[in-house]
Protein backbone atom coordinates (compact mmCIF):
# COMPACT_ATOMS: atom_id res chain seq x y z
CA UNK A 1 0.00 0.00 0.00
CA UNK A 2 1.44 3.39 -0.98
CA UNK A 3 2.23 6.02 1.63
CA UNK A 4 0.58 9.38 1.16
CA UNK A 5 0.22 12.75 2.94
CA UNK A 6 -3.02 11.59 4.57
CA UNK A 7 -1.22 8.71 6.22
CA UNK A 8 -2.01 9.81 9.78
CA UNK A 9 -5.55 10.86 9.02
CA UNK A 10 -8.48 8.88 10.35
CA UNK A 11 -11.66 8.21 8.40
CA UNK A 12 -14.95 6.76 9.60
CA UNK A 13 -17.26 5.15 7.05
CA UNK A 14 -20.78 4.43 8.29
CA UNK A 15 -22.29 1.31 6.74
CA UNK A 16 -18.77 0.73 5.44
CA UNK A 17 -18.73 -3.07 5.28
CA UNK A 18 -20.65 -3.79 2.09
CA UNK A 19 -21.50 -2.50 -1.38
CA UNK A 20 -20.65 1.19 -1.89
CA UNK A 21 -19.46 1.51 1.70
CA UNK A 22 -16.89 -1.26 1.20
CA UNK A 23 -15.60 0.36 -2.00
CA UNK A 24 -15.27 3.67 -0.14
CA UNK A 25 -13.47 1.97 2.75
CA UNK A 26 -11.03 0.31 0.36
CA UNK A 27 -10.35 3.52 -1.56
CA UNK A 28 -9.69 5.48 1.63
CA UNK A 29 -7.35 2.78 2.94
CA UNK A 30 -5.47 2.87 -0.35
CA UNK A 31 -5.26 6.67 -0.03
CA UNK A 32 -3.56 6.17 3.35
CA UNK A 33 -6.35 6.78 5.83
CA UNK A 34 -6.57 4.82 9.04
CA UNK A 35 -10.08 3.48 8.94
CA UNK A 36 -13.05 2.82 11.14
CA UNK A 37 -15.46 0.57 9.26
CA UNK A 38 -18.86 0.93 10.88
CA UNK A 39 -21.48 -1.76 10.41
CA UNK A 40 -24.92 -2.48 11.80
CA UNK A 41 -25.87 -6.06 10.82
CA UNK A 42 -22.97 -7.04 8.54
CA UNK A 43 -20.45 -7.98 11.20
CA UNK A 44 -18.76 -10.76 9.25
CA UNK A 45 -18.42 -8.63 6.13
CA UNK A 46 -16.88 -5.87 8.25
CA UNK A 47 -14.41 -8.25 9.92
CA UNK A 48 -13.45 -9.77 6.56
CA UNK A 49 -12.93 -6.35 5.02
CA UNK A 50 -10.82 -5.13 7.94
CA UNK A 51 -8.69 -8.29 7.82
CA UNK A 52 -8.17 -7.77 4.11
CA UNK A 53 -7.20 -4.12 4.54
CA UNK A 54 -4.73 -5.07 7.28
CA UNK A 55 -3.21 -7.77 5.09
CA UNK A 56 -2.64 -5.00 2.53
CA UNK A 57 -0.73 -2.95 5.10
CA UNK A 58 -3.57 -0.64 6.12
CA UNK A 59 -4.82 0.32 9.56
CA UNK A 60 -8.46 -0.53 10.04
CA UNK A 61 -10.92 -1.60 12.69
CA UNK A 62 -14.58 -2.58 12.62
CA UNK A 63 -17.09 -0.96 14.95
CA UNK A 64 -20.63 -2.26 15.23
CA UNK A 65 -23.11 0.52 15.99
CA UNK A 66 -26.60 1.54 14.94
CA UNK A 67 -25.97 5.06 13.70
CA UNK A 68 -29.69 5.70 13.58
CA UNK A 69 -29.55 6.21 17.34
CA UNK A 70 -27.81 8.81 19.47
CA UNK A 71 -26.36 6.02 21.59
CA UNK A 72 -24.96 4.16 18.59
CA UNK A 73 -23.36 7.30 17.21
CA UNK A 74 -21.85 8.05 20.62
CA UNK A 75 -20.37 4.50 20.73
CA UNK A 76 -18.91 4.89 17.24
CA UNK A 77 -17.46 8.28 18.14
CA UNK A 78 -15.93 7.07 21.43
CA UNK A 79 -14.46 3.93 19.84
CA UNK A 80 -12.93 6.01 17.07
CA UNK A 81 -11.22 8.34 19.54
CA UNK A 82 -10.15 5.45 21.79
CA UNK A 83 -8.60 3.62 18.86
CA UNK A 84 -6.93 6.44 16.95
CA UNK A 85 -7.21 9.55 19.13
CA UNK A 86 -8.57 11.69 16.33
CA UNK A 87 -10.97 11.83 13.43
CA UNK A 88 -10.44 13.75 10.19
CA UNK A 89 -13.05 12.45 7.78
CA UNK A 90 -16.60 11.18 8.21
CA UNK A 91 -18.28 9.45 5.30
CA UNK A 92 -21.98 9.37 6.17
CA UNK A 93 -22.81 6.48 3.87
CA UNK A 94 -25.34 4.41 5.83
CA UNK A 95 -28.76 4.55 4.25
CA UNK A 96 -31.79 2.64 3.13
CA UNK A 97 -33.80 2.45 -0.07
CA UNK A 98 -37.29 1.54 -1.04
CA UNK A 99 -40.21 2.35 -3.28
CA UNK A 100 -43.11 4.07 -1.55
CA UNK A 101 -46.08 4.58 -3.92
CA UNK A 102 -48.24 7.45 -2.73
CA UNK A 103 -51.42 5.36 -2.53
CA UNK A 104 -49.92 2.85 -0.10
CA UNK A 105 -47.47 5.09 1.71
CA UNK A 106 -48.24 4.72 5.40
CA UNK A 107 -47.04 7.02 8.12
CA UNK A 108 -44.84 4.19 9.38
CA UNK A 109 -43.23 3.69 5.94
CA UNK A 110 -42.72 7.40 5.61
CA UNK A 111 -41.03 7.59 8.99
CA UNK A 112 -38.91 4.49 8.32
CA UNK A 113 -37.34 6.05 5.22
CA UNK A 114 -36.66 9.38 6.90
CA UNK A 115 -35.19 7.49 9.85
CA UNK A 116 -33.15 5.29 7.50
CA UNK A 117 -31.47 8.10 5.58
CA UNK A 118 -31.82 11.49 7.19
CA UNK A 119 -31.62 10.57 10.85
CA UNK A 120 -28.26 8.71 10.75
CA UNK A 121 -26.77 11.40 8.54
CA UNK A 122 -27.91 14.11 10.93
CA UNK A 123 -26.83 12.29 14.10
CA UNK A 124 -23.38 11.41 12.73
CA UNK A 125 -22.62 14.74 11.11
CA UNK A 126 -23.68 16.63 14.23
CA UNK A 127 -21.56 14.50 16.61
CA UNK A 128 -18.46 14.23 14.44
CA UNK A 129 -18.82 17.65 12.82
CA UNK A 130 -18.89 19.59 16.09
CA UNK A 131 -15.89 17.63 17.34
CA UNK A 132 -13.94 18.31 14.14
CA UNK A 133 -14.89 21.98 14.29
CA UNK A 134 -13.44 22.27 17.79
CA UNK A 135 -10.45 19.93 17.36
CA UNK A 136 -8.38 20.90 14.36
CA UNK A 137 -10.92 20.72 11.54
CA UNK A 138 -11.97 17.98 9.20
CA UNK A 139 -14.19 16.93 6.37
CA UNK A 140 -17.59 15.28 5.94
CA UNK A 141 -18.89 13.54 2.84
CA UNK A 142 -22.52 12.43 2.91
CA UNK A 143 -24.23 10.13 0.44
CA UNK A 144 -27.27 11.73 -1.17
CA UNK A 145 -28.81 10.60 -4.47
CA UNK A 146 -29.76 12.24 -7.75
CA UNK A 147 -33.34 11.59 -6.57
CA UNK A 148 -32.72 14.24 -3.90
CA UNK A 149 -32.14 16.76 -6.69
CA UNK A 150 -34.67 15.52 -9.23
CA UNK A 151 -37.37 13.37 -7.63
CA UNK A 152 -38.68 10.10 -9.01
CA UNK A 153 -42.39 9.37 -8.83
CA UNK A 154 -43.17 6.39 -6.62
CA UNK A 155 -40.35 7.21 -4.20
CA UNK A 156 -41.76 10.16 -2.25
CA UNK A 157 -40.22 9.48 1.15
CA UNK A 158 -36.87 8.34 -0.27
CA UNK A 159 -36.64 11.47 -2.45
CA UNK A 160 -37.43 13.68 0.52
CA UNK A 161 -34.97 11.89 2.78
CA UNK A 162 -32.18 12.50 0.26
CA UNK A 163 -33.28 16.09 -0.41
CA UNK A 164 -33.03 16.46 3.35
CA UNK A 165 -29.49 15.08 3.29
CA UNK A 166 -28.60 17.71 0.68
CA UNK A 167 -30.07 20.55 2.73
CA UNK A 168 -28.34 19.18 5.82
CA UNK A 169 -25.00 19.18 4.01
CA UNK A 170 -25.44 22.72 2.71
CA UNK A 171 -26.50 23.99 6.12
CA UNK A 172 -23.61 22.28 7.89
CA UNK A 173 -21.16 23.61 5.31
CA UNK A 174 -22.18 27.05 6.56
CA UNK A 175 -22.44 26.23 10.24
CA UNK A 176 -19.17 24.30 10.53
CA UNK A 177 -17.10 26.58 8.28
CA UNK A 178 -14.31 27.41 8.09
CA UNK A 179 -12.93 24.46 10.04
CA UNK A 180 -14.95 21.65 8.54
CA UNK A 181 -15.79 21.12 4.87
CA UNK A 182 -19.07 19.38 4.20
CA UNK A 183 -20.03 17.94 0.81
CA UNK A 184 -22.40 15.40 -0.66
CA UNK A 185 -22.20 12.88 -3.45
CA UNK A 186 -25.32 12.16 -5.47
CA UNK A 187 -24.84 8.76 -7.11
CA UNK A 188 -26.94 7.75 -10.07
CA UNK A 189 -27.46 4.10 -10.99
CA UNK A 190 -24.29 2.55 -9.60
CA UNK A 191 -25.14 -0.55 -7.61
CA UNK A 192 -28.74 -1.72 -7.84
CA UNK A 193 -30.40 -3.38 -4.85
CA UNK A 194 -30.22 -7.19 -4.92
CA UNK A 195 -33.17 -8.62 -6.83
CA UNK A 196 -33.94 -5.34 -8.62
CA UNK A 197 -36.24 -5.80 -11.60
CA UNK A 198 -34.02 -6.27 -14.71
CA UNK A 199 -36.34 -4.20 -16.94
CA UNK A 200 -36.36 -1.29 -14.50
CA UNK A 201 -32.61 -1.60 -14.18
CA UNK A 202 -32.14 -1.34 -17.93
CA UNK A 203 -34.51 1.63 -18.05
CA UNK A 204 -32.40 3.45 -15.47
CA UNK A 205 -29.21 2.70 -17.40
CA UNK A 206 -30.79 3.92 -20.64
CA UNK A 207 -31.60 7.21 -18.92
CA UNK A 208 -27.92 8.02 -18.37
CA UNK A 209 -25.93 9.88 -21.02
CA UNK A 210 -23.17 7.27 -20.76
CA UNK A 211 -25.61 4.34 -21.23
CA UNK A 212 -24.06 2.24 -18.52
CA UNK A 213 -24.22 1.82 -14.77
CA UNK A 214 -21.45 3.21 -12.63
CA UNK A 215 -18.95 1.17 -10.68
CA UNK A 216 -18.70 1.44 -6.88
CA UNK A 217 -15.13 2.65 -7.46
CA UNK A 218 -16.51 5.68 -9.33
CA UNK A 219 -18.27 6.77 -6.15
CA UNK A 220 -15.31 5.84 -3.95
CA UNK A 221 -12.94 7.92 -6.08
CA UNK A 222 -15.28 10.88 -5.77
CA UNK A 223 -15.20 10.55 -1.98
CA UNK A 224 -11.39 10.57 -2.02
CA UNK A 225 -11.40 13.60 -4.34
CA UNK A 226 -13.79 15.60 -2.15
CA UNK A 227 -11.80 14.65 0.93
CA UNK A 228 -8.50 15.74 -0.57
CA UNK A 229 -9.50 18.99 -2.29
CA UNK A 230 -9.41 21.58 0.47
CA UNK A 231 -11.20 24.33 -1.45
CA UNK A 232 -14.49 22.52 -1.97
CA UNK A 233 -17.34 22.83 0.51
CA UNK A 234 -21.12 22.86 0.31
CA UNK A 235 -21.33 21.08 -3.04
CA UNK A 236 -23.42 18.16 -4.22
CA UNK A 237 -21.39 16.17 -6.71
CA UNK A 238 -23.40 13.93 -9.03
CA UNK A 239 -21.67 10.67 -9.96
CA UNK A 240 -24.39 9.63 -12.30
CA UNK A 241 -23.19 9.08 -15.86
CA UNK A 242 -25.06 12.23 -16.88
CA UNK A 243 -28.40 11.01 -15.50
CA UNK A 244 -29.39 14.46 -14.23
CA UNK A 245 -28.83 16.09 -17.58
CA UNK A 246 -30.36 13.38 -19.73
N1 LIG B 1 -26.18 1.92 -4.74
C1 LIG B 1 -26.42 2.99 -5.49
O1 LIG B 1 -26.34 2.95 -6.72
C2 LIG B 1 -26.80 4.29 -4.83
C3 LIG B 1 -27.40 5.27 -5.61
C4 LIG B 1 -27.73 6.47 -5.00
C5 LIG B 1 -27.46 6.69 -3.65
N2 LIG B 1 -26.87 5.71 -2.92
C6 LIG B 1 -26.59 5.96 -1.49
O2 LIG B 1 -25.25 5.57 -1.21
C7 LIG B 1 -25.18 4.95 0.08
C8 LIG B 1 -24.63 3.52 -0.06
O3 LIG B 1 -25.40 2.84 -1.03
P1 LIG B 1 -25.60 1.25 -0.95
O4 LIG B 1 -26.46 0.88 -2.11
O5 LIG B 1 -24.28 0.58 -0.76
O6 LIG B 1 -26.49 1.18 0.38
P2 LIG B 1 -27.20 -0.06 1.10
O7 LIG B 1 -26.67 -1.33 0.58
O8 LIG B 1 -28.68 0.16 1.01
O9 LIG B 1 -26.80 0.20 2.63
C9 LIG B 1 -25.49 0.51 2.99
C10 LIG B 1 -25.23 0.13 4.40
O10 LIG B 1 -25.89 1.04 5.30
C11 LIG B 1 -25.78 0.42 6.54
N3 LIG B 1 -26.76 0.94 7.48
C12 LIG B 1 -28.07 1.20 7.27
N4 LIG B 1 -28.62 1.66 8.41
C13 LIG B 1 -27.64 1.67 9.35
C14 LIG B 1 -27.61 2.03 10.70
N5 LIG B 1 -28.69 2.48 11.35
N6 LIG B 1 -26.41 1.93 11.37
C15 LIG B 1 -25.31 1.51 10.73
N7 LIG B 1 -25.30 1.14 9.43
C16 LIG B 1 -26.45 1.22 8.76
C17 LIG B 1 -25.99 -1.06 6.32
O11 LIG B 1 -25.04 -1.72 7.14
P3 LIG B 1 -25.18 -3.28 7.62
O12 LIG B 1 -25.17 -4.08 6.33
O13 LIG B 1 -23.98 -3.49 8.47
O14 LIG B 1 -26.47 -3.40 8.37
C18 LIG B 1 -25.71 -1.23 4.83
O15 LIG B 1 -24.73 -2.18 4.55
C19 LIG B 1 -26.60 4.99 0.65
O16 LIG B 1 -26.73 6.14 1.46
C20 LIG B 1 -27.47 5.11 -0.59
O17 LIG B 1 -28.71 5.73 -0.34
C21 LIG B 1 -26.55 4.50 -3.48
CSV table of C-alpha atoms and ligand atoms in Angstrom, one decimal:
chain,number,residue,atom,x,y,z
A,1,UNK,CA,0.0,0.0,0.0
A,2,UNK,CA,1.4,3.4,-1.0
A,3,UNK,CA,2.2,6.0,1.6
A,4,UNK,CA,0.6,9.4,1.2
A,5,UNK,CA,0.2,12.7,2.9
A,6,UNK,CA,-3.0,11.6,4.6
A,7,UNK,CA,-1.2,8.7,6.2
A,8,UNK,CA,-2.0,9.8,9.8
A,9,UNK,CA,-5.6,10.9,9.0
A,10,UNK,CA,-8.5,8.9,10.4
A,11,UNK,CA,-11.7,8.2,8.4
A,12,UNK,CA,-15.0,6.8,9.6
A,13,UNK,CA,-17.3,5.2,7.0
A,14,UNK,CA,-20.8,4.4,8.3
A,15,UNK,CA,-22.3,1.3,6.7
A,16,UNK,CA,-18.8,0.7,5.4
A,17,UNK,CA,-18.7,-3.1,5.3
A,18,UNK,CA,-20.6,-3.8,2.1
A,19,UNK,CA,-21.5,-2.5,-1.4
A,20,UNK,CA,-20.7,1.2,-1.9
A,21,UNK,CA,-19.5,1.5,1.7
A,22,UNK,CA,-16.9,-1.3,1.2
A,23,UNK,CA,-15.6,0.4,-2.0
A,24,UNK,CA,-15.3,3.7,-0.1
A,25,UNK,CA,-13.5,2.0,2.8
A,26,UNK,CA,-11.0,0.3,0.4
A,27,UNK,CA,-10.3,3.5,-1.6
A,28,UNK,CA,-9.7,5.5,1.6
A,29,UNK,CA,-7.4,2.8,2.9
A,30,UNK,CA,-5.5,2.9,-0.4
A,31,UNK,CA,-5.3,6.7,0.0
A,32,UNK,CA,-3.6,6.2,3.3
A,33,UNK,CA,-6.4,6.8,5.8
A,34,UNK,CA,-6.6,4.8,9.0
A,35,UNK,CA,-10.1,3.5,8.9
A,36,UNK,CA,-13.1,2.8,11.1
A,37,UNK,CA,-15.5,0.6,9.3
A,38,UNK,CA,-18.9,0.9,10.9
A,39,UNK,CA,-21.5,-1.8,10.4
A,40,UNK,CA,-24.9,-2.5,11.8
A,41,UNK,CA,-25.9,-6.1,10.8
A,42,UNK,CA,-23.0,-7.0,8.5
A,43,UNK,CA,-20.5,-8.0,11.2
A,44,UNK,CA,-18.8,-10.8,9.2
A,45,UNK,CA,-18.4,-8.6,6.1
A,46,UNK,CA,-16.9,-5.9,8.2
A,47,UNK,CA,-14.4,-8.2,9.9
A,48,UNK,CA,-13.4,-9.8,6.6
A,49,UNK,CA,-12.9,-6.3,5.0
A,50,UNK,CA,-10.8,-5.1,7.9
A,51,UNK,CA,-8.7,-8.3,7.8
A,52,UNK,CA,-8.2,-7.8,4.1
A,53,UNK,CA,-7.2,-4.1,4.5
A,54,UNK,CA,-4.7,-5.1,7.3
A,55,UNK,CA,-3.2,-7.8,5.1
A,56,UNK,CA,-2.6,-5.0,2.5
A,57,UNK,CA,-0.7,-2.9,5.1
A,58,UNK,CA,-3.6,-0.6,6.1
A,59,UNK,CA,-4.8,0.3,9.6
A,60,UNK,CA,-8.5,-0.5,10.0
A,61,UNK,CA,-10.9,-1.6,12.7
A,62,UNK,CA,-14.6,-2.6,12.6
A,63,UNK,CA,-17.1,-1.0,15.0
A,64,UNK,CA,-20.6,-2.3,15.2
A,65,UNK,CA,-23.1,0.5,16.0
A,66,UNK,CA,-26.6,1.5,14.9
A,67,UNK,CA,-26.0,5.1,13.7
A,68,UNK,CA,-29.7,5.7,13.6
A,69,UNK,CA,-29.6,6.2,17.3
A,70,UNK,CA,-27.8,8.8,19.5
A,71,UNK,CA,-26.4,6.0,21.6
A,72,UNK,CA,-25.0,4.2,18.6
A,73,UNK,CA,-23.4,7.3,17.2
A,74,UNK,CA,-21.8,8.0,20.6
A,75,UNK,CA,-20.4,4.5,20.7
A,76,UNK,CA,-18.9,4.9,17.2
A,77,UNK,CA,-17.5,8.3,18.1
A,78,UNK,CA,-15.9,7.1,21.4
A,79,UNK,CA,-14.5,3.9,19.8
A,80,UNK,CA,-12.9,6.0,17.1
A,81,UNK,CA,-11.2,8.3,19.5
A,82,UNK,CA,-10.2,5.5,21.8
A,83,UNK,CA,-8.6,3.6,18.9
A,84,UNK,CA,-6.9,6.4,16.9
A,85,UNK,CA,-7.2,9.6,19.1
A,86,UNK,CA,-8.6,11.7,16.3
A,87,UNK,CA,-11.0,11.8,13.4
A,88,UNK,CA,-10.4,13.7,10.2
A,89,UNK,CA,-13.1,12.5,7.8
A,90,UNK,CA,-16.6,11.2,8.2
A,91,UNK,CA,-18.3,9.4,5.3
A,92,UNK,CA,-22.0,9.4,6.2
A,93,UNK,CA,-22.8,6.5,3.9
A,94,UNK,CA,-25.3,4.4,5.8
A,95,UNK,CA,-28.8,4.6,4.3
A,96,UNK,CA,-31.8,2.6,3.1
A,97,UNK,CA,-33.8,2.4,-0.1
A,98,UNK,CA,-37.3,1.5,-1.0
A,99,UNK,CA,-40.2,2.3,-3.3
A,100,UNK,CA,-43.1,4.1,-1.5
A,101,UNK,CA,-46.1,4.6,-3.9
A,102,UNK,CA,-48.2,7.4,-2.7
A,103,UNK,CA,-51.4,5.4,-2.5
A,104,UNK,CA,-49.9,2.8,-0.1
A,105,UNK,CA,-47.5,5.1,1.7
A,106,UNK,CA,-48.2,4.7,5.4
A,107,UNK,CA,-47.0,7.0,8.1
A,108,UNK,CA,-44.8,4.2,9.4
A,109,UNK,CA,-43.2,3.7,5.9
A,110,UNK,CA,-42.7,7.4,5.6
A,111,UNK,CA,-41.0,7.6,9.0
A,112,UNK,CA,-38.9,4.5,8.3
A,113,UNK,CA,-37.3,6.0,5.2
A,114,UNK,CA,-36.7,9.4,6.9
A,115,UNK,CA,-35.2,7.5,9.8
A,116,UNK,CA,-33.2,5.3,7.5
A,117,UNK,CA,-31.5,8.1,5.6
A,118,UNK,CA,-31.8,11.5,7.2
A,119,UNK,CA,-31.6,10.6,10.9
A,120,UNK,CA,-28.3,8.7,10.8
A,121,UNK,CA,-26.8,11.4,8.5
A,122,UNK,CA,-27.9,14.1,10.9
A,123,UNK,CA,-26.8,12.3,14.1
A,124,UNK,CA,-23.4,11.4,12.7
A,125,UNK,CA,-22.6,14.7,11.1
A,126,UNK,CA,-23.7,16.6,14.2
A,127,UNK,CA,-21.6,14.5,16.6
A,128,UNK,CA,-18.5,14.2,14.4
A,129,UNK,CA,-18.8,17.7,12.8
A,130,UNK,CA,-18.9,19.6,16.1
A,131,UNK,CA,-15.9,17.6,17.3
A,132,UNK,CA,-13.9,18.3,14.1
A,133,UNK,CA,-14.9,22.0,14.3
A,134,UNK,CA,-13.4,22.3,17.8
A,135,UNK,CA,-10.4,19.9,17.4
A,136,UNK,CA,-8.4,20.9,14.4
A,137,UNK,CA,-10.9,20.7,11.5
A,138,UNK,CA,-12.0,18.0,9.2
A,139,UNK,CA,-14.2,16.9,6.4
A,140,UNK,CA,-17.6,15.3,5.9
A,141,UNK,CA,-18.9,13.5,2.8
A,142,UNK,CA,-22.5,12.4,2.9
A,143,UNK,CA,-24.2,10.1,0.4
A,144,UNK,CA,-27.3,11.7,-1.2
A,145,UNK,CA,-28.8,10.6,-4.5
A,146,UNK,CA,-29.8,12.2,-7.8
A,147,UNK,CA,-33.3,11.6,-6.6
A,148,UNK,CA,-32.7,14.2,-3.9
A,149,UNK,CA,-32.1,16.8,-6.7
A,150,UNK,CA,-34.7,15.5,-9.2
A,151,UNK,CA,-37.4,13.4,-7.6
A,152,UNK,CA,-38.7,10.1,-9.0
A,153,UNK,CA,-42.4,9.4,-8.8
A,154,UNK,CA,-43.2,6.4,-6.6
A,155,UNK,CA,-40.4,7.2,-4.2
A,156,UNK,CA,-41.8,10.2,-2.3
A,157,UNK,CA,-40.2,9.5,1.1
A,158,UNK,CA,-36.9,8.3,-0.3
A,159,UNK,CA,-36.6,11.5,-2.4
A,160,UNK,CA,-37.4,13.7,0.5
A,161,UNK,CA,-35.0,11.9,2.8
A,162,UNK,CA,-32.2,12.5,0.3
A,163,UNK,CA,-33.3,16.1,-0.4
A,164,UNK,CA,-33.0,16.5,3.4
A,165,UNK,CA,-29.5,15.1,3.3
A,166,UNK,CA,-28.6,17.7,0.7
A,167,UNK,CA,-30.1,20.5,2.7
A,168,UNK,CA,-28.3,19.2,5.8
A,169,UNK,CA,-25.0,19.2,4.0
A,170,UNK,CA,-25.4,22.7,2.7
A,171,UNK,CA,-26.5,24.0,6.1
A,172,UNK,CA,-23.6,22.3,7.9
A,173,UNK,CA,-21.2,23.6,5.3
A,174,UNK,CA,-22.2,27.1,6.6
A,175,UNK,CA,-22.4,26.2,10.2
A,176,UNK,CA,-19.2,24.3,10.5
A,177,UNK,CA,-17.1,26.6,8.3
A,178,UNK,CA,-14.3,27.4,8.1
A,179,UNK,CA,-12.9,24.5,10.0
A,180,UNK,CA,-15.0,21.7,8.5
A,181,UNK,CA,-15.8,21.1,4.9
A,182,UNK,CA,-19.1,19.4,4.2
A,183,UNK,CA,-20.0,17.9,0.8
A,184,UNK,CA,-22.4,15.4,-0.7
A,185,UNK,CA,-22.2,12.9,-3.5
A,186,UNK,CA,-25.3,12.2,-5.5
A,187,UNK,CA,-24.8,8.8,-7.1
A,188,UNK,CA,-26.9,7.8,-10.1
A,189,UNK,CA,-27.5,4.1,-11.0
A,190,UNK,CA,-24.3,2.6,-9.6
A,191,UNK,CA,-25.1,-0.5,-7.6
A,192,UNK,CA,-28.7,-1.7,-7.8
A,193,UNK,CA,-30.4,-3.4,-4.8
A,194,UNK,CA,-30.2,-7.2,-4.9
A,195,UNK,CA,-33.2,-8.6,-6.8
A,196,UNK,CA,-33.9,-5.3,-8.6
A,197,UNK,CA,-36.2,-5.8,-11.6
A,198,UNK,CA,-34.0,-6.3,-14.7
A,199,UNK,CA,-36.3,-4.2,-16.9
A,200,UNK,CA,-36.4,-1.3,-14.5
A,201,UNK,CA,-32.6,-1.6,-14.2
A,202,UNK,CA,-32.1,-1.3,-17.9
A,203,UNK,CA,-34.5,1.6,-18.0
A,204,UNK,CA,-32.4,3.5,-15.5
A,205,UNK,CA,-29.2,2.7,-17.4
A,206,UNK,CA,-30.8,3.9,-20.6
A,207,UNK,CA,-31.6,7.2,-18.9
A,208,UNK,CA,-27.9,8.0,-18.4
A,209,UNK,CA,-25.9,9.9,-21.0
A,210,UNK,CA,-23.2,7.3,-20.8
A,211,UNK,CA,-25.6,4.3,-21.2
A,212,UNK,CA,-24.1,2.2,-18.5
A,213,UNK,CA,-24.2,1.8,-14.8
A,214,UNK,CA,-21.5,3.2,-12.6
A,215,UNK,CA,-19.0,1.2,-10.7
A,216,UNK,CA,-18.7,1.4,-6.9
A,217,UNK,CA,-15.1,2.6,-7.5
A,218,UNK,CA,-16.5,5.7,-9.3
A,219,UNK,CA,-18.3,6.8,-6.2
A,220,UNK,CA,-15.3,5.8,-3.9
A,221,UNK,CA,-12.9,7.9,-6.1
A,222,UNK,CA,-15.3,10.9,-5.8
A,223,UNK,CA,-15.2,10.6,-2.0
A,224,UNK,CA,-11.4,10.6,-2.0
A,225,UNK,CA,-11.4,13.6,-4.3
A,226,UNK,CA,-13.8,15.6,-2.1
A,227,UNK,CA,-11.8,14.7,0.9
A,228,UNK,CA,-8.5,15.7,-0.6
A,229,UNK,CA,-9.5,19.0,-2.3
A,230,UNK,CA,-9.4,21.6,0.5
A,231,UNK,CA,-11.2,24.3,-1.5
A,232,UNK,CA,-14.5,22.5,-2.0
A,233,UNK,CA,-17.3,22.8,0.5
A,234,UNK,CA,-21.1,22.9,0.3
A,235,UNK,CA,-21.3,21.1,-3.0
A,236,UNK,CA,-23.4,18.2,-4.2
A,237,UNK,CA,-21.4,16.2,-6.7
A,238,UNK,CA,-23.4,13.9,-9.0
A,239,UNK,CA,-21.7,10.7,-10.0
A,240,UNK,CA,-24.4,9.6,-12.3
A,241,UNK,CA,-23.2,9.1,-15.9
A,242,UNK,CA,-25.1,12.2,-16.9
A,243,UNK,CA,-28.4,11.0,-15.5
A,244,UNK,CA,-29.4,14.5,-14.2
A,245,UNK,CA,-28.8,16.1,-17.6
A,246,UNK,CA,-30.4,13.4,-19.7
B,1,LIG,N1,-26.2,1.9,-4.7
B,1,LIG,C1,-26.4,3.0,-5.5
B,1,LIG,O1,-26.3,2.9,-6.7
B,1,LIG,C2,-26.8,4.3,-4.8
B,1,LIG,C3,-27.4,5.3,-5.6
B,1,LIG,C4,-27.7,6.5,-5.0
B,1,LIG,C5,-27.5,6.7,-3.7
B,1,LIG,N2,-26.9,5.7,-2.9
B,1,LIG,C6,-26.6,6.0,-1.5
B,1,LIG,O2,-25.2,5.6,-1.2
B,1,LIG,C7,-25.2,5.0,0.1
B,1,LIG,C8,-24.6,3.5,-0.1
B,1,LIG,O3,-25.4,2.8,-1.0
B,1,LIG,P1,-25.6,1.2,-1.0
B,1,LIG,O4,-26.5,0.9,-2.1
B,1,LIG,O5,-24.3,0.6,-0.8
B,1,LIG,O6,-26.5,1.2,0.4
B,1,LIG,P2,-27.2,-0.1,1.1
B,1,LIG,O7,-26.7,-1.3,0.6
B,1,LIG,O8,-28.7,0.2,1.0
B,1,LIG,O9,-26.8,0.2,2.6
B,1,LIG,C9,-25.5,0.5,3.0
B,1,LIG,C10,-25.2,0.1,4.4
B,1,LIG,O10,-25.9,1.0,5.3
B,1,LIG,C11,-25.8,0.4,6.5
B,1,LIG,N3,-26.8,0.9,7.5
B,1,LIG,C12,-28.1,1.2,7.3
B,1,LIG,N4,-28.6,1.7,8.4
B,1,LIG,C13,-27.6,1.7,9.3
B,1,LIG,C14,-27.6,2.0,10.7
B,1,LIG,N5,-28.7,2.5,11.3
B,1,LIG,N6,-26.4,1.9,11.4
B,1,LIG,C15,-25.3,1.5,10.7
B,1,LIG,N7,-25.3,1.1,9.4
B,1,LIG,C16,-26.5,1.2,8.8
B,1,LIG,C17,-26.0,-1.1,6.3
B,1,LIG,O11,-25.0,-1.7,7.1
B,1,LIG,P3,-25.2,-3.3,7.6
B,1,LIG,O12,-25.2,-4.1,6.3
B,1,LIG,O13,-24.0,-3.5,8.5
B,1,LIG,O14,-26.5,-3.4,8.4
B,1,LIG,C18,-25.7,-1.2,4.8
B,1,LIG,O15,-24.7,-2.2,4.5
B,1,LIG,C19,-26.6,5.0,0.6
B,1,LIG,O16,-26.7,6.1,1.5
B,1,LIG,C20,-27.5,5.1,-0.6
B,1,LIG,O17,-28.7,5.7,-0.3
B,1,LIG,C21,-26.5,4.5,-3.5
